[in-house]
Short mmCIF file of C-alpha atoms in Angstrom, two decimals:
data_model
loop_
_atom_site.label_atom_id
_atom_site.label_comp_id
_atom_site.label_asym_id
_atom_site.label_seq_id
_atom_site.Cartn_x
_atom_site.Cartn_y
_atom_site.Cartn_z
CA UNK E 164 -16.46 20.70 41.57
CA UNK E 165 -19.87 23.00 41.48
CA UNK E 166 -19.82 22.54 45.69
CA UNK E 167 -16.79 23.66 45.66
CA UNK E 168 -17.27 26.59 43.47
CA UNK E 169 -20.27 27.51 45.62
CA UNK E 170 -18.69 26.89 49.00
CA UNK E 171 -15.94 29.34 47.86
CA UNK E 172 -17.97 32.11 46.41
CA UNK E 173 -19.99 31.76 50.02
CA UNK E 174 -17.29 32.26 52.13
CA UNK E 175 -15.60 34.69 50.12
CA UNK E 176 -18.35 36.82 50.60
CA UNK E 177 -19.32 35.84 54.37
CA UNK E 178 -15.70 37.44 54.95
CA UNK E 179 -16.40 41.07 53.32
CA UNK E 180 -19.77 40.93 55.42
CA UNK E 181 -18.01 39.66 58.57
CA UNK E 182 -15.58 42.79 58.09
CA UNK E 183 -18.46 45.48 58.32
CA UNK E 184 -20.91 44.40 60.42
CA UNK E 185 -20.88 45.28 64.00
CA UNK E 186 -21.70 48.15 65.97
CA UNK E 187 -19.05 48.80 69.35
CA UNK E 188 -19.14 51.70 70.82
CA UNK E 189 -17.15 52.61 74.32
CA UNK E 190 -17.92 55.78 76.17
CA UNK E 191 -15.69 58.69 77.20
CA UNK E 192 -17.78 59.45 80.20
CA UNK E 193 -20.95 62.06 80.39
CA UNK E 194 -22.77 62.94 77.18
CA UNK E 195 -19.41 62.49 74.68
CA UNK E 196 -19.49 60.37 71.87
CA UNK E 197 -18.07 56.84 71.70
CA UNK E 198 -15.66 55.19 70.33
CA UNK E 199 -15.39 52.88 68.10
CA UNK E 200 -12.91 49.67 68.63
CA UNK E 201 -10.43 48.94 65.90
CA UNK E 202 -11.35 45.82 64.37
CA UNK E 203 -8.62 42.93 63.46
CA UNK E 204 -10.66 40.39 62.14
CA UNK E 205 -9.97 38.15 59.37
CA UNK E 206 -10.51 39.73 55.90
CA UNK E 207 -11.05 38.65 51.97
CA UNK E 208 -7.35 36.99 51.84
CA UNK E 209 -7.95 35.06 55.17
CA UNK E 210 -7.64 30.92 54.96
CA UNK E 211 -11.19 29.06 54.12
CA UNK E 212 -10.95 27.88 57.44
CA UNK E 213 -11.11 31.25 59.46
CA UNK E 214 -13.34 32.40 56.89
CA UNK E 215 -16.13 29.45 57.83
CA UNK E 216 -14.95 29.50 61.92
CA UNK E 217 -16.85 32.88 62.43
CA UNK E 218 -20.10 30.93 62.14
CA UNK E 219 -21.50 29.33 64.99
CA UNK E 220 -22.82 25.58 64.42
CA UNK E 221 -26.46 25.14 65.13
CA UNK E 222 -28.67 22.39 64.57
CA UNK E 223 -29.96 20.94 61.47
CA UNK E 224 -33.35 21.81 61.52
CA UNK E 225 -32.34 25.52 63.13
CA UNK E 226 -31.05 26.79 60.02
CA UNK E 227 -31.88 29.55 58.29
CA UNK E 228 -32.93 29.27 54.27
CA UNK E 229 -32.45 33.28 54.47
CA UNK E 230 -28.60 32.84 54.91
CA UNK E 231 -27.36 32.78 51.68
CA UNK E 232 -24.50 34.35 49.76
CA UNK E 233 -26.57 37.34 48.47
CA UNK E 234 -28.02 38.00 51.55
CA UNK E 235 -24.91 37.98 53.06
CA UNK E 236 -23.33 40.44 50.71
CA UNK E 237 -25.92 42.84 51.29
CA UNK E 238 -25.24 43.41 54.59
CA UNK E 239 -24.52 47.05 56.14
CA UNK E 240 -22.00 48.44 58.23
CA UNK E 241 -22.99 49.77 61.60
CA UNK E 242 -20.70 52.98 62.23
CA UNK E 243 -19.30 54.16 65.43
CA UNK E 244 -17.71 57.48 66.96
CA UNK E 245 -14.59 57.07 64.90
CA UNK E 246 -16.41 57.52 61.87
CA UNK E 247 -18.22 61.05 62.65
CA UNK E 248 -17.33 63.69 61.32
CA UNK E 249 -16.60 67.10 62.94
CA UNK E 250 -20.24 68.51 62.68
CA UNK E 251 -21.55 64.78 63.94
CA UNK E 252 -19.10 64.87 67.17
CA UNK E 253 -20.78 68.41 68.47
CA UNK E 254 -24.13 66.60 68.90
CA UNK E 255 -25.22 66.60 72.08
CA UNK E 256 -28.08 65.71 74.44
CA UNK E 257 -29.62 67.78 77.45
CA UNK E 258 -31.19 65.42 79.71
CA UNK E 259 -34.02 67.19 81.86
CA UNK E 260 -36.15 65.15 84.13
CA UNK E 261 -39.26 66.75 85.78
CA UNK E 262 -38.79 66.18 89.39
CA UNK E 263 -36.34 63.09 90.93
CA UNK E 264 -37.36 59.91 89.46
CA UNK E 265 -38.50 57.74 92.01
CA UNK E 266 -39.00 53.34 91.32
CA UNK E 267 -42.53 52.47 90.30
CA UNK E 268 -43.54 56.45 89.50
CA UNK E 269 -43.54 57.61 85.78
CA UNK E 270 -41.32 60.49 85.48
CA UNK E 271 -41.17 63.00 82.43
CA UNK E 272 -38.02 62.92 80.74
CA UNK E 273 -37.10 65.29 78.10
CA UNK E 274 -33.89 65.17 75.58
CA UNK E 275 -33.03 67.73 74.33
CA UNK E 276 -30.80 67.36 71.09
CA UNK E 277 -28.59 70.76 69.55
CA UNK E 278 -25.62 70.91 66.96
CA UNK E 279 -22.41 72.45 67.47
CA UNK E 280 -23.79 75.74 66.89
CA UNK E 281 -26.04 75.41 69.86
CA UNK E 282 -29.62 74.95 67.44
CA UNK E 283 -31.64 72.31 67.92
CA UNK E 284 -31.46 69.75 66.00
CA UNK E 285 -34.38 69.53 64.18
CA UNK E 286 -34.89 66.46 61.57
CA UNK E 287 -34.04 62.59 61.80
CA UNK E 288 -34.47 59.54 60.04
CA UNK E 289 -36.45 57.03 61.05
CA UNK E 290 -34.23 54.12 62.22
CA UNK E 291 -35.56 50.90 62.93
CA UNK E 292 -39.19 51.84 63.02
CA UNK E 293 -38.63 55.10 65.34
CA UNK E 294 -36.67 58.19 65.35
CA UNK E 295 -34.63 57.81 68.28
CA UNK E 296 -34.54 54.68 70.65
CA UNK E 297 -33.91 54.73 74.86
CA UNK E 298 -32.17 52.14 76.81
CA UNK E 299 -31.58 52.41 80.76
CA UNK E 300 -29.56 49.57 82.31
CA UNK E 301 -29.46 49.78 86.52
CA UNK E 302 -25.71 49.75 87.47
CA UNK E 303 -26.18 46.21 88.05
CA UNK E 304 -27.32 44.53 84.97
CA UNK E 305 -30.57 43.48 86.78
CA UNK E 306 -32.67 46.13 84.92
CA UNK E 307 -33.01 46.22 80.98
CA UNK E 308 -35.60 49.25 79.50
CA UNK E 309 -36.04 49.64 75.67
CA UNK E 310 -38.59 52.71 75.03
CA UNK E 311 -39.34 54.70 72.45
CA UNK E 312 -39.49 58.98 73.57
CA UNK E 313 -42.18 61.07 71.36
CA UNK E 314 -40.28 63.70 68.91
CA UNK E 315 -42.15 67.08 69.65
CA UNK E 316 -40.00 69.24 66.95
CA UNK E 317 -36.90 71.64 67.26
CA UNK E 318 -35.02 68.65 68.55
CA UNK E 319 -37.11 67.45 71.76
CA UNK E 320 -38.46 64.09 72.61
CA UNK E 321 -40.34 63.47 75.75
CA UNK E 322 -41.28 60.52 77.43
CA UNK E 323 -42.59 59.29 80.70
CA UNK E 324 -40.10 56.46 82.60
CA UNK E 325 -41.21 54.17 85.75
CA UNK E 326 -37.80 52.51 87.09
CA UNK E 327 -38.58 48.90 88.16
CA UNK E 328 -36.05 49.95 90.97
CA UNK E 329 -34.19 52.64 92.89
CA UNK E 330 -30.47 53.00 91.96
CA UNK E 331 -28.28 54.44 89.23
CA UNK E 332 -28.91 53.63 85.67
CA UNK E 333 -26.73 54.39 82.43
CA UNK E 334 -29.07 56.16 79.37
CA UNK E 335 -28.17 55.53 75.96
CA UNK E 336 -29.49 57.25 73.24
CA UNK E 337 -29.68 56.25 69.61
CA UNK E 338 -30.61 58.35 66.47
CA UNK E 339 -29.83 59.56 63.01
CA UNK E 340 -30.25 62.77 62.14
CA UNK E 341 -30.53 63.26 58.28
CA UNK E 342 -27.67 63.94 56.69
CA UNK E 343 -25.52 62.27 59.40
CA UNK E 344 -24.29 58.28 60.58
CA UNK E 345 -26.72 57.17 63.53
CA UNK E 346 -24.90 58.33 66.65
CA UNK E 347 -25.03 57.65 70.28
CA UNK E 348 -24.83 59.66 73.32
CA UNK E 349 -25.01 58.43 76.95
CA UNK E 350 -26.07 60.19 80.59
CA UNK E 351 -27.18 58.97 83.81
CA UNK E 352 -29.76 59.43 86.49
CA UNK E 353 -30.14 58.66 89.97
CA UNK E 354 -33.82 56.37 91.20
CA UNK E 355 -34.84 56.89 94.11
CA UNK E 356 -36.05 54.14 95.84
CA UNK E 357 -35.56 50.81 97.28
CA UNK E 358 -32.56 48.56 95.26
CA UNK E 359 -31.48 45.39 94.89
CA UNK E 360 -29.72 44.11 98.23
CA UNK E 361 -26.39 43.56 97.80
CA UNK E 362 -24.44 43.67 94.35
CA UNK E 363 -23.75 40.34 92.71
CA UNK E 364 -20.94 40.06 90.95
CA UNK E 365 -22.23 39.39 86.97
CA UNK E 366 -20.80 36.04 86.22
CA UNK E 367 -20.43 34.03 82.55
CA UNK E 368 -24.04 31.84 82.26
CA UNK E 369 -23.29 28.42 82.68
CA UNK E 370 -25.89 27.42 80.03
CA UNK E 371 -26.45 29.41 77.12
CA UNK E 372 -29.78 27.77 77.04
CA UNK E 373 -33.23 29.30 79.00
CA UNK E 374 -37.32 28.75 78.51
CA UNK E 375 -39.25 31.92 77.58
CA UNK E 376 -42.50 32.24 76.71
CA UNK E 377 -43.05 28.29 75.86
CA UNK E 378 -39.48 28.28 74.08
CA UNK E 379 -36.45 26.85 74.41
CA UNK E 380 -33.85 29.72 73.58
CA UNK E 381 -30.27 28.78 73.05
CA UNK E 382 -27.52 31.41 72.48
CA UNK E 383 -24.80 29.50 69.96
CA UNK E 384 -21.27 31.24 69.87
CA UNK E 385 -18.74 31.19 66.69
CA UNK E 386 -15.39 32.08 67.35
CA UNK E 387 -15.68 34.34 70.35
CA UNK E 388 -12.85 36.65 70.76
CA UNK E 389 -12.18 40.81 71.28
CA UNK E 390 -11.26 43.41 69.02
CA UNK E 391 -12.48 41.26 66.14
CA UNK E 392 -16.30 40.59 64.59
CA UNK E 393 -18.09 37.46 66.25
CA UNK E 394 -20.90 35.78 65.43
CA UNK E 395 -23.89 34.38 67.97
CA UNK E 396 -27.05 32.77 67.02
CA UNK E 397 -30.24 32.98 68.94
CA UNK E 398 -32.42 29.22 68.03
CA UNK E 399 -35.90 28.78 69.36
CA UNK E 400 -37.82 25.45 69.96
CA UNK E 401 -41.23 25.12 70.58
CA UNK E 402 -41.03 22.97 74.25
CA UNK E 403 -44.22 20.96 73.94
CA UNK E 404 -43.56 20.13 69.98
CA UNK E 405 -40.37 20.15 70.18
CA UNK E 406 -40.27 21.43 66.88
CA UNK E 407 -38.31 25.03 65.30
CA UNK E 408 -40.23 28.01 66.13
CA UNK E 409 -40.89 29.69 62.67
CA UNK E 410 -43.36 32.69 63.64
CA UNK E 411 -41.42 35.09 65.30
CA UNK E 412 -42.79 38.60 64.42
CA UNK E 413 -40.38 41.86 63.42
CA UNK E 414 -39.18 43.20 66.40
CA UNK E 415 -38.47 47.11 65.53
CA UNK E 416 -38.27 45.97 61.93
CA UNK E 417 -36.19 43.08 62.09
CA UNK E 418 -36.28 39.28 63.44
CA UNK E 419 -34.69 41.29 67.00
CA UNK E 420 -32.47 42.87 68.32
CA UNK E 421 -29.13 42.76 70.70
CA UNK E 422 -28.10 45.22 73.12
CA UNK E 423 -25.01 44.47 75.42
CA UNK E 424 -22.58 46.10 77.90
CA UNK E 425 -19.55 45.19 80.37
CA UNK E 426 -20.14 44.99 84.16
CA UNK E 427 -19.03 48.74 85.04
CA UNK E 428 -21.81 49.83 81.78
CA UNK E 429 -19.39 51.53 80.32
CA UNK E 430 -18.99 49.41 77.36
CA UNK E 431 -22.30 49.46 74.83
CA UNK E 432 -22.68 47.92 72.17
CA UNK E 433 -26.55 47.81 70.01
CA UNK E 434 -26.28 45.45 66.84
CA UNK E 435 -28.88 44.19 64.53
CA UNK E 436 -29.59 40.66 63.09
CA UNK E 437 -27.70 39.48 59.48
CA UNK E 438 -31.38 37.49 58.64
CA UNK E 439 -33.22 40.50 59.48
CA UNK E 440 -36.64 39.41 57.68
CA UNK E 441 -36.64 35.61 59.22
CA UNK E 442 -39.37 34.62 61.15
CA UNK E 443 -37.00 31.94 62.47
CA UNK E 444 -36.24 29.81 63.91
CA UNK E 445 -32.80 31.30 64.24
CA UNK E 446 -31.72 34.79 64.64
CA UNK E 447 -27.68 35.29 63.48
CA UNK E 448 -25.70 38.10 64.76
CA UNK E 449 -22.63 39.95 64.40
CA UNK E 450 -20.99 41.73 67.33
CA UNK E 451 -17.69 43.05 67.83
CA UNK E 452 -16.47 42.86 71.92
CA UNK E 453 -13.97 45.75 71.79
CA UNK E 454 -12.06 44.27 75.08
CA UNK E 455 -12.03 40.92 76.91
CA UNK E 456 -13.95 40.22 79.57
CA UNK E 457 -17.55 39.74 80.92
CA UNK E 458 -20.53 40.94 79.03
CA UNK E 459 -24.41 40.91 79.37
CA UNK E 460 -26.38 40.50 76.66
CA UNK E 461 -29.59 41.04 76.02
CA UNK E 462 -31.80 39.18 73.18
CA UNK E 463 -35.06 41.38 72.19
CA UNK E 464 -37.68 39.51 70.07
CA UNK E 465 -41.37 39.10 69.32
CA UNK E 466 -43.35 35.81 68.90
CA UNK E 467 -47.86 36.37 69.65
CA UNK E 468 -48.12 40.01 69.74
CA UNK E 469 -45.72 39.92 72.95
CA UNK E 470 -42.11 41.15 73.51
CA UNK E 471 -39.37 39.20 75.44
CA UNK E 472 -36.31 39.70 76.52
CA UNK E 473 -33.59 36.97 76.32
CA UNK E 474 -30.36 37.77 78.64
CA UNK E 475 -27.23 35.98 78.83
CA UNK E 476 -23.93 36.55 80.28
CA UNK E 477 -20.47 35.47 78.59
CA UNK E 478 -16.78 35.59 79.46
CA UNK E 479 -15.55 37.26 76.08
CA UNK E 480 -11.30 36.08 75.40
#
Protein backbone atom coordinates (compact mmCIF):
# COMPACT_ATOMS: atom_id res chain seq x y z
CA UNK A 1 0.00 0.00 0.00
CA UNK A 2 3.02 2.62 0.95
CA UNK A 3 4.37 1.88 -3.00
CA UNK A 4 1.42 2.70 -4.03
CA UNK A 5 0.96 5.80 -2.08
CA UNK A 6 4.42 6.87 -3.26
CA UNK A 7 4.06 5.87 -6.88
CA UNK A 8 0.93 8.11 -6.90
CA UNK A 9 2.17 11.16 -5.15
CA UNK A 10 5.27 10.77 -7.89
CA UNK A 11 3.37 10.87 -10.78
CA UNK A 12 0.95 13.25 -9.64
CA UNK A 13 3.55 15.60 -9.43
CA UNK A 14 5.75 14.47 -12.59
CA UNK A 15 2.41 15.67 -14.43
CA UNK A 16 2.29 19.45 -13.01
CA UNK A 17 6.16 19.51 -13.91
CA UNK A 18 5.60 17.86 -17.32
CA UNK A 19 2.93 20.77 -17.93
CA UNK A 20 5.53 23.71 -17.48
CA UNK A 21 8.60 22.74 -18.60
CA UNK A 22 9.67 23.37 -22.07
CA UNK A 23 10.87 26.18 -23.93
CA UNK A 24 9.41 26.34 -28.03
CA UNK A 25 9.76 29.14 -29.66
CA UNK A 26 8.94 29.62 -33.67
CA UNK A 27 10.04 32.72 -35.47
CA UNK A 28 8.07 35.33 -37.42
CA UNK A 29 10.95 36.09 -39.66
CA UNK A 30 13.82 38.98 -39.08
CA UNK A 31 14.44 40.24 -35.55
CA UNK A 32 10.49 39.63 -34.22
CA UNK A 33 9.81 37.71 -31.34
CA UNK A 34 8.67 34.08 -31.30
CA UNK A 35 6.06 32.30 -30.61
CA UNK A 36 5.26 30.12 -28.38
CA UNK A 37 3.32 26.66 -29.36
CA UNK A 38 0.15 25.87 -27.50
CA UNK A 39 0.74 22.96 -25.48
CA UNK A 40 -1.92 19.88 -25.21
CA UNK A 41 -0.24 17.64 -23.08
CA UNK A 42 -1.62 15.54 -20.48
CA UNK A 43 -2.35 17.38 -17.18
CA UNK A 44 -3.03 16.62 -13.19
CA UNK A 45 -6.44 14.62 -14.09
CA UNK A 46 -4.66 12.55 -16.86
CA UNK A 47 -4.73 8.41 -16.38
CA UNK A 48 -1.52 6.97 -14.29
CA UNK A 49 -0.59 5.56 -17.39
CA UNK A 50 -0.03 8.79 -19.57
CA UNK A 51 1.17 10.31 -16.54
CA UNK A 52 4.32 7.59 -16.28
CA UNK A 53 4.51 7.26 -20.51
CA UNK A 54 6.23 10.77 -20.70
CA UNK A 55 9.34 9.17 -19.22
CA UNK A 56 11.70 7.52 -21.32
CA UNK A 57 13.03 3.97 -20.03
CA UNK A 58 16.72 3.84 -19.51
CA UNK A 59 18.82 1.36 -18.02
CA UNK A 60 19.14 0.24 -14.56
CA UNK A 61 22.29 1.44 -13.61
CA UNK A 62 21.60 4.92 -15.80
CA UNK A 63 19.28 6.25 -13.38
CA UNK A 64 19.32 9.19 -11.75
CA UNK A 65 19.04 9.28 -7.59
CA UNK A 66 18.36 13.20 -8.30
CA UNK A 67 14.90 12.36 -9.89
CA UNK A 68 12.69 12.39 -7.23
CA UNK A 69 9.27 13.80 -6.47
CA UNK A 70 10.59 17.05 -4.87
CA UNK A 71 12.90 17.64 -7.39
CA UNK A 72 10.45 17.23 -9.79
CA UNK A 73 8.03 19.68 -8.29
CA UNK A 74 10.50 22.27 -8.25
CA UNK A 75 10.87 22.55 -11.63
CA UNK A 76 10.43 26.00 -13.66
CA UNK A 77 8.63 27.00 -16.56
CA UNK A 78 10.56 28.19 -19.55
CA UNK A 79 8.38 31.12 -21.17
CA UNK A 80 8.00 31.95 -24.74
CA UNK A 81 6.75 34.99 -26.99
CA UNK A 82 3.17 34.41 -26.00
CA UNK A 83 3.88 35.23 -22.60
CA UNK A 84 5.59 38.87 -23.09
CA UNK A 85 4.14 41.49 -22.37
CA UNK A 86 3.73 44.70 -24.44
CA UNK A 87 6.98 46.47 -23.18
CA UNK A 88 8.89 42.81 -23.61
CA UNK A 89 7.61 42.45 -27.44
CA UNK A 90 9.37 46.05 -28.46
CA UNK A 91 12.79 44.54 -27.64
CA UNK A 92 14.85 44.44 -30.31
CA UNK A 93 18.37 43.68 -31.55
CA UNK A 94 20.65 45.70 -34.10
CA UNK A 95 23.03 43.35 -35.52
CA UNK A 96 26.26 45.24 -36.82
CA UNK A 97 29.15 43.28 -38.10
CA UNK A 98 32.50 45.06 -38.82
CA UNK A 99 33.26 44.22 -42.33
CA UNK A 100 31.67 40.81 -44.27
CA UNK A 101 32.39 37.84 -42.27
CA UNK A 102 34.43 35.63 -44.11
CA UNK A 103 35.00 31.36 -42.90
CA UNK A 104 38.07 30.90 -40.74
CA UNK A 105 38.48 35.00 -40.04
CA UNK A 106 37.20 36.40 -36.63
CA UNK A 107 34.80 39.07 -37.31
CA UNK A 108 33.50 41.74 -34.71
CA UNK A 109 29.98 41.47 -34.10
CA UNK A 110 28.10 43.90 -32.12
CA UNK A 111 24.26 43.64 -30.74
CA UNK A 112 22.87 46.18 -30.07
CA UNK A 113 19.74 45.81 -27.69
CA UNK A 114 16.92 49.07 -27.24
CA UNK A 115 13.27 49.09 -25.74
CA UNK A 116 10.30 50.28 -27.38
CA UNK A 117 11.18 53.72 -26.70
CA UNK A 118 14.28 53.42 -28.76
CA UNK A 119 16.91 53.47 -25.31
CA UNK A 120 19.16 51.01 -24.88
CA UNK A 121 18.55 48.57 -22.89
CA UNK A 122 20.74 48.76 -20.22
CA UNK A 123 20.60 45.92 -17.32
CA UNK A 124 20.15 41.99 -17.45
CA UNK A 125 20.20 39.11 -15.37
CA UNK A 126 22.57 36.75 -15.46
CA UNK A 127 21.06 33.57 -16.99
CA UNK A 128 22.78 30.45 -16.94
CA UNK A 129 26.17 31.73 -15.98
CA UNK A 130 26.15 34.77 -18.64
CA UNK A 131 24.09 37.64 -19.56
CA UNK A 132 23.13 36.88 -22.93
CA UNK A 133 24.03 33.60 -24.91
CA UNK A 134 24.79 33.32 -29.09
CA UNK A 135 23.96 30.44 -31.24
CA UNK A 136 24.66 30.40 -35.18
CA UNK A 137 23.45 27.28 -37.02
CA UNK A 138 24.70 27.21 -41.04
CA UNK A 139 21.47 26.75 -43.12
CA UNK A 140 22.35 23.24 -43.19
CA UNK A 141 22.55 21.89 -39.77
CA UNK A 142 26.28 21.04 -40.36
CA UNK A 143 27.47 24.00 -38.18
CA UNK A 144 26.51 24.38 -34.36
CA UNK A 145 28.27 27.73 -32.43
CA UNK A 146 27.42 28.42 -28.71
CA UNK A 147 29.40 31.75 -27.58
CA UNK A 148 29.14 33.97 -25.09
CA UNK A 149 29.34 38.16 -26.50
CA UNK A 150 31.02 40.64 -23.76
CA UNK A 151 28.24 43.23 -22.29
CA UNK A 152 30.01 46.72 -22.71
CA UNK A 153 26.96 48.83 -21.04
CA UNK A 154 23.96 50.90 -22.54
CA UNK A 155 22.82 47.66 -24.07
CA UNK A 156 25.91 46.46 -26.33
CA UNK A 157 27.70 43.20 -26.40
CA UNK A 158 30.52 42.57 -28.71
CA UNK A 159 32.16 39.61 -29.72
CA UNK A 160 34.54 38.30 -32.28
CA UNK A 161 33.01 35.13 -34.61
CA UNK A 162 35.23 32.76 -37.01
CA UNK A 163 32.56 30.69 -39.20
CA UNK A 164 33.90 27.12 -39.64
CA UNK A 165 32.34 27.73 -43.18
CA UNK A 166 31.02 30.09 -45.83
CA UNK A 167 27.18 30.15 -46.16
CA UNK A 168 24.13 31.54 -44.41
CA UNK A 169 23.63 31.04 -40.78
CA UNK A 170 20.47 31.79 -38.47
CA UNK A 171 21.57 33.97 -35.01
CA UNK A 172 19.67 33.49 -32.01
CA UNK A 173 19.92 35.49 -29.18
CA UNK A 174 19.00 34.76 -25.61
CA UNK A 175 18.71 37.14 -22.55
CA UNK A 176 16.77 38.49 -19.64
CA UNK A 177 16.66 41.78 -18.98
CA UNK A 178 15.64 42.54 -15.29
CA UNK A 179 12.38 43.04 -14.75
CA UNK A 180 11.35 41.00 -17.83
CA UNK A 181 10.85 36.84 -18.97
CA UNK A 182 14.18 35.78 -20.89
CA UNK A 183 13.38 36.55 -24.52
CA UNK A 184 14.73 35.65 -27.84
CA UNK A 185 15.37 37.44 -30.96
CA UNK A 186 16.80 35.99 -34.21
CA UNK A 187 18.85 37.60 -37.48
CA UNK A 188 21.02 36.29 -40.05
CA UNK A 189 24.29 36.82 -41.82
CA UNK A 190 25.83 35.87 -44.91
CA UNK A 191 29.86 33.87 -44.70
CA UNK A 192 31.72 34.30 -47.18
CA UNK A 193 33.62 31.57 -48.17
CA UNK A 194 33.85 28.12 -49.38
CA UNK A 195 30.53 25.73 -48.21
CA UNK A 196 29.61 22.50 -47.90
CA UNK A 197 29.13 20.84 -51.49
CA UNK A 198 25.88 20.00 -52.08
CA UNK A 199 22.92 20.14 -49.45
CA UNK A 200 21.98 16.88 -47.82
CA UNK A 201 18.78 16.44 -47.01
CA UNK A 202 18.76 16.16 -42.78
CA UNK A 203 17.41 12.74 -42.22
CA UNK A 204 16.02 10.95 -38.68
CA UNK A 205 19.49 9.15 -37.07
CA UNK A 206 19.16 5.64 -37.39
CA UNK A 207 20.82 5.08 -33.97
CA UNK A 208 20.28 7.30 -31.23
CA UNK A 209 23.51 6.00 -29.95
CA UNK A 210 27.29 7.73 -30.86
CA UNK A 211 31.03 7.60 -29.04
CA UNK A 212 32.33 11.00 -27.86
CA UNK A 213 35.09 11.69 -26.04
CA UNK A 214 35.62 7.88 -24.69
CA UNK A 215 31.68 7.64 -24.14
CA UNK A 216 29.02 5.90 -25.27
CA UNK A 217 26.10 8.55 -25.57
CA UNK A 218 22.62 7.30 -26.12
CA UNK A 219 19.65 9.70 -26.69
CA UNK A 220 16.40 7.70 -24.99
CA UNK A 221 12.91 9.09 -26.19
CA UNK A 222 9.51 8.99 -23.98
CA UNK A 223 6.50 9.52 -25.74
CA UNK A 224 7.58 11.59 -28.69
CA UNK A 225 4.87 13.58 -30.19
CA UNK A 226 4.11 17.61 -31.27
CA UNK A 227 2.33 20.25 -29.67
CA UNK A 228 2.71 18.43 -26.36
CA UNK A 229 5.85 18.24 -23.63
CA UNK A 230 8.31 15.19 -24.35
CA UNK A 231 10.81 13.85 -22.53
CA UNK A 232 14.56 12.59 -23.86
CA UNK A 233 17.34 11.35 -21.82
CA UNK A 234 20.96 11.75 -22.64
CA UNK A 235 22.99 8.28 -20.74
CA UNK A 236 26.74 8.10 -20.86
CA UNK A 237 28.98 4.93 -20.51
CA UNK A 238 32.42 4.89 -19.98
CA UNK A 239 33.57 2.51 -23.32
CA UNK A 240 36.62 0.84 -21.83
CA UNK A 241 34.78 0.21 -18.23
CA UNK A 242 31.84 -0.10 -19.42
CA UNK A 243 30.59 1.38 -16.45
CA UNK A 244 27.97 4.87 -15.92
CA UNK A 245 29.84 7.96 -16.36
CA UNK A 246 29.23 9.92 -13.05
CA UNK A 247 31.66 13.08 -13.47
CA UNK A 248 30.19 15.17 -15.86
CA UNK A 249 30.95 18.83 -14.93
CA UNK A 250 28.13 21.91 -15.05
CA UNK A 251 27.86 22.93 -18.36
CA UNK A 252 26.63 26.80 -18.13
CA UNK A 253 25.36 25.88 -14.69
CA UNK A 254 23.65 22.80 -15.23
CA UNK A 255 24.44 18.95 -16.12
CA UNK A 256 23.95 20.56 -20.17
CA UNK A 257 22.16 21.82 -22.27
CA UNK A 258 19.79 21.23 -25.56
CA UNK A 259 19.42 23.42 -28.39
CA UNK A 260 17.30 22.22 -31.47
CA UNK A 261 15.69 23.45 -34.74
CA UNK A 262 13.69 22.09 -37.93
CA UNK A 263 15.48 21.70 -41.31
CA UNK A 264 14.45 25.26 -42.84
CA UNK A 265 15.95 26.82 -38.99
CA UNK A 266 13.07 28.37 -38.53
CA UNK A 267 11.89 26.43 -35.67
CA UNK A 268 14.19 26.96 -32.23
CA UNK A 269 13.81 25.64 -29.46
CA UNK A 270 16.77 26.05 -26.19
CA UNK A 271 15.66 23.88 -23.06
CA UNK A 272 17.46 23.04 -19.94
CA UNK A 273 17.92 19.69 -18.03
CA UNK A 274 15.05 18.57 -15.11
CA UNK A 275 18.40 17.01 -12.97
CA UNK A 276 20.19 20.12 -13.46
CA UNK A 277 22.91 19.48 -10.58
CA UNK A 278 23.68 15.61 -11.69
CA UNK A 279 26.96 14.76 -12.55
CA UNK A 280 25.33 11.79 -14.29
CA UNK A 281 25.23 9.51 -15.70
CA UNK A 282 21.98 10.64 -17.23
CA UNK A 283 20.84 13.97 -18.28
CA UNK A 284 16.62 14.15 -18.51
CA UNK A 285 14.96 16.66 -20.60
CA UNK A 286 11.82 18.23 -21.39
CA UNK A 287 11.09 19.65 -24.85
CA UNK A 288 8.04 20.60 -26.48
CA UNK A 289 8.22 20.03 -30.72
CA UNK A 290 5.62 22.66 -31.65
CA UNK A 291 4.98 20.79 -35.22
CA UNK A 292 5.78 17.34 -36.65
CA UNK A 293 8.50 16.66 -38.49
CA UNK A 294 12.37 16.45 -38.58
CA UNK A 295 14.49 18.05 -35.97
CA UNK A 296 18.26 18.37 -35.06
CA UNK A 297 19.27 18.34 -31.85
CA UNK A 298 22.06 19.22 -30.28
CA UNK A 299 23.36 17.77 -26.73
CA UNK A 300 25.96 20.34 -24.97
CA UNK A 301 27.89 18.88 -21.96
CA UNK A 302 31.16 18.88 -20.05
CA UNK A 303 33.12 15.83 -18.72
CA UNK A 304 37.58 16.78 -18.06
CA UNK A 305 37.60 20.41 -18.40
CA UNK A 306 36.38 19.88 -22.18
CA UNK A 307 33.06 20.71 -23.97
CA UNK A 308 31.23 18.38 -26.47
CA UNK A 309 28.66 18.51 -28.50
CA UNK A 310 26.22 15.55 -28.92
CA UNK A 311 23.87 15.89 -32.20
CA UNK A 312 21.10 13.79 -33.21
CA UNK A 313 18.41 13.94 -35.67
CA UNK A 314 14.68 12.64 -35.07
CA UNK A 315 11.46 12.34 -37.06
CA UNK A 316 9.09 14.10 -34.41
CA UNK A 317 4.95 12.56 -35.00
Amino acid sequence: MAKTWKTAVFAGLLAVALALLGKSISDGGGDEAFARSPSSSAGPGASMAEMMMALPEVPKDMRDPLLDPMMLSQMHTHDGAQQESDAERQVRIEWEWDGVPRAGVQARLTLTITGGDGLPVADYEINHEKKLHLIAISRDLSQFVHVHPDYEGQGKFRIGMAFPTGGEYRLFADFMPIGMIQLTRAGRVSVQGAEPEGEAAVQASKRLKTVVRGMEVELHLGHLMAGMPSTIAYTFRDRKKGKPVRDLEPYLGAVGHVVATDPLVERYIHVHPVNALSSGPQALFSIDFPESGTYKLWGQFKRGGEDFVVPFVLEVP
